[in-house]
Amino acid sequence: MIFAGCHLSNSAGYVAMVETAKSIGANTCAFFTRNPRGSKAKPEDPADCARAMELLKEYEFGPLVAHGAYTMNLCTAEESARDFAASVLCDDLRRMAYLPGNFYNFHPGSHVGQGTQQGIEYIVKALKKALEPQYPVTVLLESMAGKGSEIGGRFEELKAILDGVGDDSVGVCLDSCHIHDGGYDIVNDLDGVLAEFDRVVGLHRLKALHLNDSKNPYESHKDRHELLGQGHLGTETFRAIVNHPYLKTLPMILETPNELPGYAKEIALLRSMEE
Ligand code: FE
Ligand code: FE
Ligand code: ZN
């Protein structure tokens, strides 16, 4: 049985979020740790988190995949803004300790003209500091489409960050729309792309998936998500993913343009494709 879910709101608390996930046939989900387009975060409610952890066990959920704010750019140009982003990352990991054992995924960042090398150095520095307290959370770098000065569009860039951090527990979340737009042909050669990921990064570092179709063609570097089967990836790509011996063990998070009923349908679609 695959772990399939989607992005859900945690604004009514984590118990409510887990119950919503269950009600749409999900057995994992993603949520933003704070306002995705800002930096505000609600204080955590330890009792709600503890009860949610019990429900996750009772309902046999796979790991949740929290998502850092889009505004958190660890390699932005200005030092004070960079320091602020780094402090947001530290605080996110501290808050994730209320939901121990789950995943926290974030966009590595955009170097905004300073160059990939410099950007990677800043990301590594911030991550090393945030990992120091050793909170019980697995941190994941999201693979990006390589839009603008985004870092993480190439497997080599993800690998450089992982090596710089030097902590084996840090992993990767592959986003199907991003890697396709970024120039990895998972439509025609999923096995070849995974072999390349294994060669560069190591398949054991792959801990979660974002499943999105793409509005744009291969290598467009655009990053616009489409409903499953209605974009340039197509249904068969997702069928291959849910039946791949390694990928099918990972939490799969939908970030498609949907409300809850649409997500319920796509989760059911993924489950129906399991052989
Ligand atoms: Fe993302
Ligand atoms: Fe994503
Ligand atoms: Zn995206």
mmCIF file of C-alpha atoms and ligand atoms in Angstrom:
data_model
loop_
_atom_site.group_PDB
_atom_site.id
_atom_site.type_symbol
_atom_site.label_atom_id
_atom_site.label_comp_id
_atom_site.label_asym_id
_atom_site.label_seq_id
_atom_site.Cartn_x
_atom_site.Cartn_y
_atom_site.Cartn_z
ATOM 1 C CA MET A 1 0.000 0.000 0.000
ATOM 2 C CA ILE A 2 1.452 3.325 -1.054
ATOM 3 C CA PHE A 3 1.530 6.382 1.202
ATOM 4 C CA ALA A 4 -0.416 8.983 -0.748
ATOM 5 C CA GLY A 5 -1.621 12.407 0.328
ATOM 6 C CA CYS A 6 -1.713 16.072 -0.501
ATOM 7 C CA HIS A 7 -1.046 19.515 0.911
ATOM 8 C CA LEU A 8 -3.494 20.298 3.736
ATOM 9 C CA SER A 9 -4.033 23.208 6.072
ATOM 10 C CA ASN A 10 -2.918 22.916 9.699
ATOM 11 C CA SER A 11 -4.730 26.100 10.709
ATOM 12 C CA ALA A 12 -7.305 24.172 12.778
ATOM 13 C CA GLY A 13 -4.557 22.091 14.371
ATOM 14 C CA TYR A 14 -2.829 18.811 13.554
ATOM 15 C CA VAL A 15 -5.597 16.512 14.809
ATOM 16 C CA ALA A 16 -8.029 18.200 12.425
ATOM 17 C CA MET A 17 -5.471 17.980 9.622
ATOM 18 C CA VAL A 18 -4.915 14.242 10.126
ATOM 19 C CA GLU A 19 -8.673 13.613 10.267
ATOM 20 C CA THR A 20 -9.117 15.563 7.029
ATOM 21 C CA ALA A 21 -6.365 13.518 5.415
ATOM 22 C CA LYS A 22 -8.032 10.286 6.474
ATOM 23 C CA SER A 23 -11.428 11.485 5.227
ATOM 24 C CA ILE A 24 -10.083 11.870 1.677
ATOM 25 C CA GLY A 25 -8.323 8.500 1.612
ATOM 26 C CA ALA A 26 -4.858 9.872 2.349
ATOM 27 C CA ASN A 27 -2.310 8.160 4.593
ATOM 28 C CA THR A 28 0.238 10.959 4.620
ATOM 29 C CA CYS A 29 0.050 14.692 3.948
ATOM 30 C CA ALA A 30 2.042 17.867 3.655
ATOM 31 C CA PHE A 31 1.483 21.164 5.431
ATOM 32 C CA PHE A 32 3.216 24.513 5.626
ATOM 33 C CA THR A 33 5.037 25.106 8.888
ATOM 34 C CA ARG A 34 4.135 28.796 8.619
ATOM 35 C CA ASN A 35 2.521 31.195 6.184
ATOM 36 C CA PRO A 36 4.002 29.952 2.884
ATOM 37 C CA ARG A 37 4.253 33.472 1.445
ATOM 38 C CA GLY A 38 5.297 35.169 4.666
ATOM 39 C CA SER A 39 7.022 34.121 7.844
ATOM 40 C CA LYS A 40 4.324 34.122 10.510
ATOM 41 C CA ALA A 41 3.852 30.882 12.465
ATOM 42 C CA LYS A 42 1.274 29.943 15.061
ATOM 43 C CA PRO A 43 2.678 28.766 18.406
ATOM 44 C CA GLU A 44 2.490 24.995 18.610
ATOM 45 C CA ASP A 45 -0.055 23.260 20.840
ATOM 46 C CA PRO A 46 1.755 20.307 22.457
ATOM 47 C CA ALA A 47 -1.480 18.467 23.387
ATOM 48 C CA ASP A 48 -2.814 18.715 19.819
ATOM 49 C CA CYS A 49 0.514 17.525 18.416
ATOM 50 C CA ALA A 50 0.666 14.569 20.829
ATOM 51 C CA ARG A 51 -2.877 13.497 19.950
ATOM 52 C CA ALA A 52 -2.108 13.865 16.226
ATOM 53 C CA MET A 53 0.924 11.599 16.682
ATOM 54 C CA GLU A 54 -1.336 8.946 18.227
ATOM 55 C CA LEU A 55 -3.749 9.204 15.309
ATOM 56 C CA LEU A 56 -0.934 8.884 12.761
ATOM 57 C CA LYS A 57 0.021 5.604 14.413
ATOM 58 C CA GLU A 58 -3.540 4.358 14.752
ATOM 59 C CA TYR A 59 -4.341 5.167 11.102
ATOM 60 C CA GLU A 60 -0.993 3.686 9.941
ATOM 61 C CA PHE A 61 0.115 6.831 8.141
ATOM 62 C CA GLY A 62 3.478 7.153 6.480
ATOM 63 C CA PRO A 63 5.754 10.055 7.379
ATOM 64 C CA LEU A 64 4.270 13.538 6.990
ATOM 65 C CA VAL A 65 6.201 15.886 4.722
ATOM 66 C CA ALA A 66 6.115 19.428 6.113
ATOM 67 C CA HIS A 67 7.066 22.242 3.746
ATOM 68 C CA GLY A 68 9.093 25.332 4.612
ATOM 69 C CA ALA A 69 7.863 28.769 3.534
ATOM 70 C CA TYR A 70 8.560 29.783 -0.073
ATOM 71 C CA THR A 71 9.889 33.072 1.260
ATOM 72 C CA MET A 72 12.672 31.335 3.209
ATOM 73 C CA ASN A 73 15.683 31.910 0.946
ATOM 74 C CA LEU A 74 18.808 30.724 2.730
ATOM 75 C CA CYS A 75 21.081 32.130 0.011
ATOM 76 C CA THR A 76 19.597 35.548 -0.660
ATOM 77 C CA ALA A 77 22.090 38.360 -1.275
ATOM 78 C CA GLU A 78 21.618 40.541 1.756
ATOM 79 C CA GLU A 79 23.185 39.266 4.960
ATOM 80 C CA SER A 80 20.408 40.328 7.337
ATOM 81 C CA ALA A 81 17.756 38.686 5.134
ATOM 82 C CA ARG A 82 19.887 35.548 4.965
ATOM 83 C CA ASP A 83 20.265 35.482 8.741
ATOM 84 C CA PHE A 84 16.522 35.877 9.100
ATOM 85 C CA ALA A 85 15.899 32.940 6.728
ATOM 86 C CA ALA A 86 18.385 30.838 8.700
ATOM 87 C CA SER A 87 16.577 31.670 11.953
ATOM 88 C CA VAL A 88 13.265 30.666 10.348
ATOM 89 C CA LEU A 89 14.780 27.302 9.408
ATOM 90 C CA CYS A 90 16.022 26.757 12.983
ATOM 91 C CA ASP A 91 12.607 27.621 14.357
ATOM 92 C CA ASP A 92 10.836 25.313 11.881
ATOM 93 C CA LEU A 93 12.968 22.355 12.928
ATOM 94 C CA ARG A 94 12.378 23.144 16.597
ATOM 95 C CA ARG A 95 8.636 23.173 15.942
ATOM 96 C CA MET A 96 8.802 19.902 14.010
ATOM 97 C CA ALA A 97 10.096 18.269 17.196
ATOM 98 C CA TYR A 98 6.471 18.363 18.389
ATOM 99 C CA LEU A 99 5.725 15.903 15.568
ATOM 100 C CA PRO A 100 8.779 13.658 15.962
ATOM 101 C CA GLY A 101 9.878 11.302 13.209
ATOM 102 C CA ASN A 102 8.331 13.221 10.332
ATOM 103 C CA PHE A 103 9.938 15.007 7.391
ATOM 104 C CA TYR A 104 10.611 18.678 6.703
ATOM 105 C CA ASN A 105 11.154 19.641 3.079
ATOM 106 C CA PHE A 106 12.241 23.038 1.790
ATOM 107 C CA HIS A 107 13.391 24.781 -1.380
ATOM 108 C CA PRO A 108 17.182 25.155 -1.228
ATOM 109 C CA GLY A 109 16.938 28.767 -2.380
ATOM 110 C CA SER A 110 17.749 31.219 -5.178
ATOM 111 C CA HIS A 111 21.214 32.720 -5.340
ATOM 112 C CA VAL A 112 19.876 35.884 -7.033
ATOM 113 C CA GLY A 113 23.000 36.448 -9.098
ATOM 114 C CA GLN A 114 25.766 35.590 -6.636
ATOM 115 C CA GLY A 115 26.393 32.285 -8.373
ATOM 116 C CA THR A 116 25.553 28.693 -7.579
ATOM 117 C CA GLN A 117 28.759 28.050 -5.625
ATOM 118 C CA GLN A 118 28.222 30.974 -3.271
ATOM 119 C CA GLY A 119 24.568 30.053 -2.889
ATOM 120 C CA ILE A 120 25.404 26.481 -1.950
ATOM 121 C CA GLU A 121 27.881 27.715 0.667
ATOM 122 C CA TYR A 122 25.207 29.857 2.321
ATOM 123 C CA ILE A 123 22.678 27.012 2.294
ATOM 124 C CA VAL A 124 25.200 24.606 3.817
ATOM 125 C CA LYS A 125 26.100 27.094 6.547
ATOM 126 C CA ALA A 126 22.466 27.668 7.519
ATOM 127 C CA LEU A 127 21.631 23.965 7.455
ATOM 128 C CA LYS A 128 24.607 22.962 9.585
ATOM 129 C CA LYS A 129 23.568 25.452 12.249
ATOM 130 C CA ALA A 130 19.908 24.387 12.143
ATOM 131 C CA LEU A 131 20.855 20.717 12.463
ATOM 132 C CA GLU A 132 23.052 21.261 15.540
ATOM 133 C CA PRO A 133 20.284 20.723 18.131
ATOM 134 C CA GLN A 134 19.492 17.355 16.468
ATOM 135 C CA TYR A 135 15.728 17.629 16.559
ATOM 136 C CA PRO A 136 13.865 14.396 15.671
ATOM 137 C CA VAL A 137 13.028 15.473 12.129
ATOM 138 C CA THR A 138 14.424 14.370 8.776
ATOM 139 C CA VAL A 139 15.330 17.375 6.641
ATOM 140 C CA LEU A 140 14.817 17.085 2.883
ATOM 141 C CA LEU A 141 16.028 19.287 0.030
ATOM 142 C CA GLU A 142 13.437 19.672 -2.714
ATOM 143 C CA SER A 143 14.558 19.226 -6.309
ATOM 144 C CA MET A 144 13.728 22.370 -8.270
ATOM 145 C CA ALA A 145 12.894 23.194 -11.887
ATOM 146 C CA GLY A 146 15.911 25.479 -12.255
ATOM 147 C CA LYS A 147 13.767 28.572 -12.731
ATOM 148 C CA GLY A 148 15.741 31.830 -12.562
ATOM 149 C CA SER A 149 18.652 31.433 -10.156
ATOM 150 C CA GLU A 150 17.091 28.541 -8.245
ATOM 151 C CA ILE A 151 19.542 26.105 -6.710
ATOM 152 C CA GLY A 152 18.660 22.404 -6.674
ATOM 153 C CA GLY A 153 17.647 21.982 -10.306
ATOM 154 C CA ARG A 154 20.559 19.618 -10.922
ATOM 155 C CA PHE A 155 21.245 16.497 -8.898
ATOM 156 C CA GLU A 156 24.880 17.671 -8.612
ATOM 157 C CA GLU A 157 23.735 20.793 -6.741
ATOM 158 C CA LEU A 158 21.697 18.740 -4.267
ATOM 159 C CA LYS A 159 24.695 16.470 -3.793
ATOM 160 C CA ALA A 160 27.011 19.441 -3.169
ATOM 161 C CA ILE A 161 24.681 20.660 -0.398
ATOM 162 C CA LEU A 162 24.409 17.183 1.146
ATOM 163 C CA ASP A 163 28.201 16.775 1.064
ATOM 164 C CA GLY A 164 28.744 20.235 2.531
ATOM 165 C CA VAL A 165 26.376 19.505 5.407
ATOM 166 C CA GLY A 166 27.937 16.084 5.940
ATOM 167 C CA ASP A 167 24.953 14.767 7.892
ATOM 168 C CA ASP A 168 23.761 11.459 6.430
ATOM 169 C CA SER A 169 20.241 11.973 7.735
ATOM 170 C CA VAL A 170 19.542 14.861 5.322
ATOM 171 C CA GLY A 171 17.691 13.614 2.257
ATOM 172 C CA VAL A 172 15.967 14.672 -0.928
ATOM 173 C CA CYS A 173 12.355 15.084 -2.020
ATOM 174 C CA LEU A 174 11.921 14.742 -5.774
ATOM 175 C CA ASP A 175 9.106 16.779 -7.332
ATOM 176 C CA SER A 176 7.946 15.152 -10.574
ATOM 177 C CA CYS A 177 6.968 18.461 -12.206
ATOM 178 C CA HIS A 178 10.236 20.109 -11.185
ATOM 179 C CA ILE A 179 12.584 17.404 -12.431
ATOM 180 C CA HIS A 180 10.710 17.058 -15.727
ATOM 181 C CA ASP A 181 10.764 20.837 -16.256
ATOM 182 C CA GLY A 182 14.382 20.807 -15.108
ATOM 183 C CA GLY A 183 15.484 18.400 -17.827
ATOM 184 C CA TYR A 184 15.184 14.906 -16.390
ATOM 185 C CA ASP A 185 13.044 12.807 -18.711
ATOM 186 C CA ILE A 186 10.911 10.765 -16.327
ATOM 187 C CA VAL A 187 8.248 10.375 -19.036
ATOM 188 C CA ASN A 188 10.379 8.283 -21.383
ATOM 189 C CA ASP A 189 13.145 7.091 -19.087
ATOM 190 C CA LEU A 190 12.204 6.978 -15.397
ATOM 191 C CA ASP A 191 14.737 4.224 -14.734
ATOM 192 C CA GLY A 192 17.494 6.199 -16.443
ATOM 193 C CA VAL A 193 16.726 9.291 -14.331
ATOM 194 C CA LEU A 194 16.745 7.227 -11.143
ATOM 195 C CA ALA A 195 20.010 5.580 -12.168
ATOM 196 C CA GLU A 196 21.454 9.070 -12.640
ATOM 197 C CA PHE A 197 20.116 10.145 -9.234
ATOM 198 C CA ASP A 198 21.641 7.028 -7.694
ATOM 199 C CA ARG A 199 25.002 7.694 -9.356
ATOM 200 C CA VAL A 200 25.147 11.367 -8.315
ATOM 201 C CA VAL A 201 23.308 11.481 -4.979
ATOM 202 C CA GLY A 202 22.520 7.898 -3.929
ATOM 203 C CA LEU A 203 19.020 6.486 -4.106
ATOM 204 C CA HIS A 204 18.974 5.863 -0.325
ATOM 205 C CA ARG A 205 18.893 9.666 0.095
ATOM 206 C CA LEU A 206 15.548 9.871 -1.677
ATOM 207 C CA LYS A 207 12.924 10.022 1.095
ATOM 208 C CA ALA A 208 9.772 11.567 -0.389
ATOM 209 C CA LEU A 209 8.045 12.521 -3.638
ATOM 210 C CA HIS A 210 5.906 15.437 -4.771
ATOM 211 C CA LEU A 211 3.593 14.140 -7.479
ATOM 212 C CA ASN A 212 2.499 16.839 -9.908
ATOM 213 C CA ASP A 213 1.881 16.834 -13.608
ATOM 214 C CA SER A 214 3.349 19.793 -15.523
ATOM 215 C CA LYS A 215 1.664 22.471 -17.620
ATOM 216 C CA ASN A 216 4.882 22.888 -19.567
ATOM 217 C CA PRO A 217 7.049 20.736 -21.825
ATOM 218 C CA TYR A 218 10.216 18.896 -20.909
ATOM 219 C CA GLU A 219 13.151 21.112 -19.897
ATOM 220 C CA SER A 220 11.035 24.287 -19.850
ATOM 221 C CA HIS A 221 12.373 25.336 -16.395
ATOM 222 C CA LYS A 222 8.921 26.729 -15.638
ATOM 223 C CA ASP A 223 7.446 24.936 -12.571
ATOM 224 C CA ARG A 224 3.687 25.127 -13.076
ATOM 225 C CA HIS A 225 1.816 22.164 -11.649
ATOM 226 C CA GLU A 226 -1.038 20.453 -13.495
ATOM 227 C CA LEU A 227 -3.635 17.826 -12.522
ATOM 228 C CA LEU A 228 -2.361 14.248 -12.781
ATOM 229 C CA GLY A 229 -2.652 12.978 -16.341
ATOM 230 C CA GLN A 230 -3.592 16.363 -17.799
ATOM 231 C CA GLY A 231 -0.130 17.713 -18.413
ATOM 232 C CA HIS A 232 3.101 16.802 -20.149
ATOM 233 C CA LEU A 233 3.868 13.925 -17.765
ATOM 234 C CA GLY A 234 0.703 11.936 -18.348
ATOM 235 C CA THR A 235 -0.974 9.159 -16.378
ATOM 236 C CA GLU A 236 1.502 6.462 -17.401
ATOM 237 C CA THR A 237 4.376 8.312 -15.723
ATOM 238 C CA PHE A 238 2.507 8.189 -12.417
ATOM 239 C CA ARG A 239 1.604 4.540 -12.952
ATOM 240 C CA ALA A 240 5.307 3.787 -13.345
ATOM 241 C CA ILE A 241 6.106 5.752 -10.178
ATOM 242 C CA VAL A 242 3.532 4.028 -7.930
ATOM 243 C CA ASN A 243 4.740 0.635 -9.145
ATOM 244 C CA HIS A 244 8.469 1.305 -8.969
ATOM 245 C CA PRO A 245 10.027 -0.981 -6.320
ATOM 246 C CA TYR A 246 11.831 1.848 -4.507
ATOM 247 C CA LEU A 247 9.553 4.813 -5.194
ATOM 248 C CA LYS A 248 6.409 2.994 -4.067
ATOM 249 C CA THR A 249 7.745 2.882 -0.496
ATOM 250 C CA LEU A 250 8.033 6.702 -0.227
ATOM 251 C CA PRO A 251 5.394 9.209 0.898
ATOM 252 C CA MET A 252 3.805 10.714 -2.236
ATOM 253 C CA ILE A 253 2.425 14.234 -1.880
ATOM 254 C CA LEU A 254 0.117 15.828 -4.443
ATOM 255 C CA GLU A 255 0.550 19.571 -5.016
ATOM 256 C CA THR A 256 -1.815 19.716 -7.945
ATOM 257 C CA PRO A 257 -4.307 22.586 -8.463
ATOM 258 C CA ASN A 258 -7.160 21.003 -6.480
ATOM 259 C CA GLU A 259 -9.578 21.424 -3.619
ATOM 260 C CA LEU A 260 -10.261 18.458 -1.301
ATOM 261 C CA PRO A 261 -12.618 16.506 -3.631
ATOM 262 C CA GLY A 262 -10.068 16.747 -6.454
ATOM 263 C CA TYR A 263 -7.319 15.525 -4.163
ATOM 264 C CA ALA A 264 -9.518 12.610 -3.014
ATOM 265 C CA LYS A 265 -9.970 11.647 -6.672
ATOM 266 C CA GLU A 266 -6.261 11.802 -7.439
ATOM 267 C CA ILE A 267 -5.363 9.790 -4.330
ATOM 268 C CA ALA A 268 -7.897 7.151 -5.435
ATOM 269 C CA LEU A 269 -6.408 7.253 -8.935
ATOM 270 C CA LEU A 270 -2.913 6.592 -7.582
ATOM 271 C CA ARG A 271 -4.194 3.698 -5.480
ATOM 272 C CA SER A 272 -6.102 2.236 -8.443
ATOM 273 C CA MET A 273 -2.880 2.142 -10.481
ATOM 274 C CA GLU A 274 -1.033 -0.003 -7.927
ATOM 275 C CA GLU A 275 -0.466 -3.445 -9.371
HETATM 276 FE FE FE B 1 7.946 22.836 -2.919
HETATM 277 FE FE FE B 2 7.000 20.451 -4.815
HETATM 278 ZN ZN ZN B 3 6.556 23.487 -7.904
#
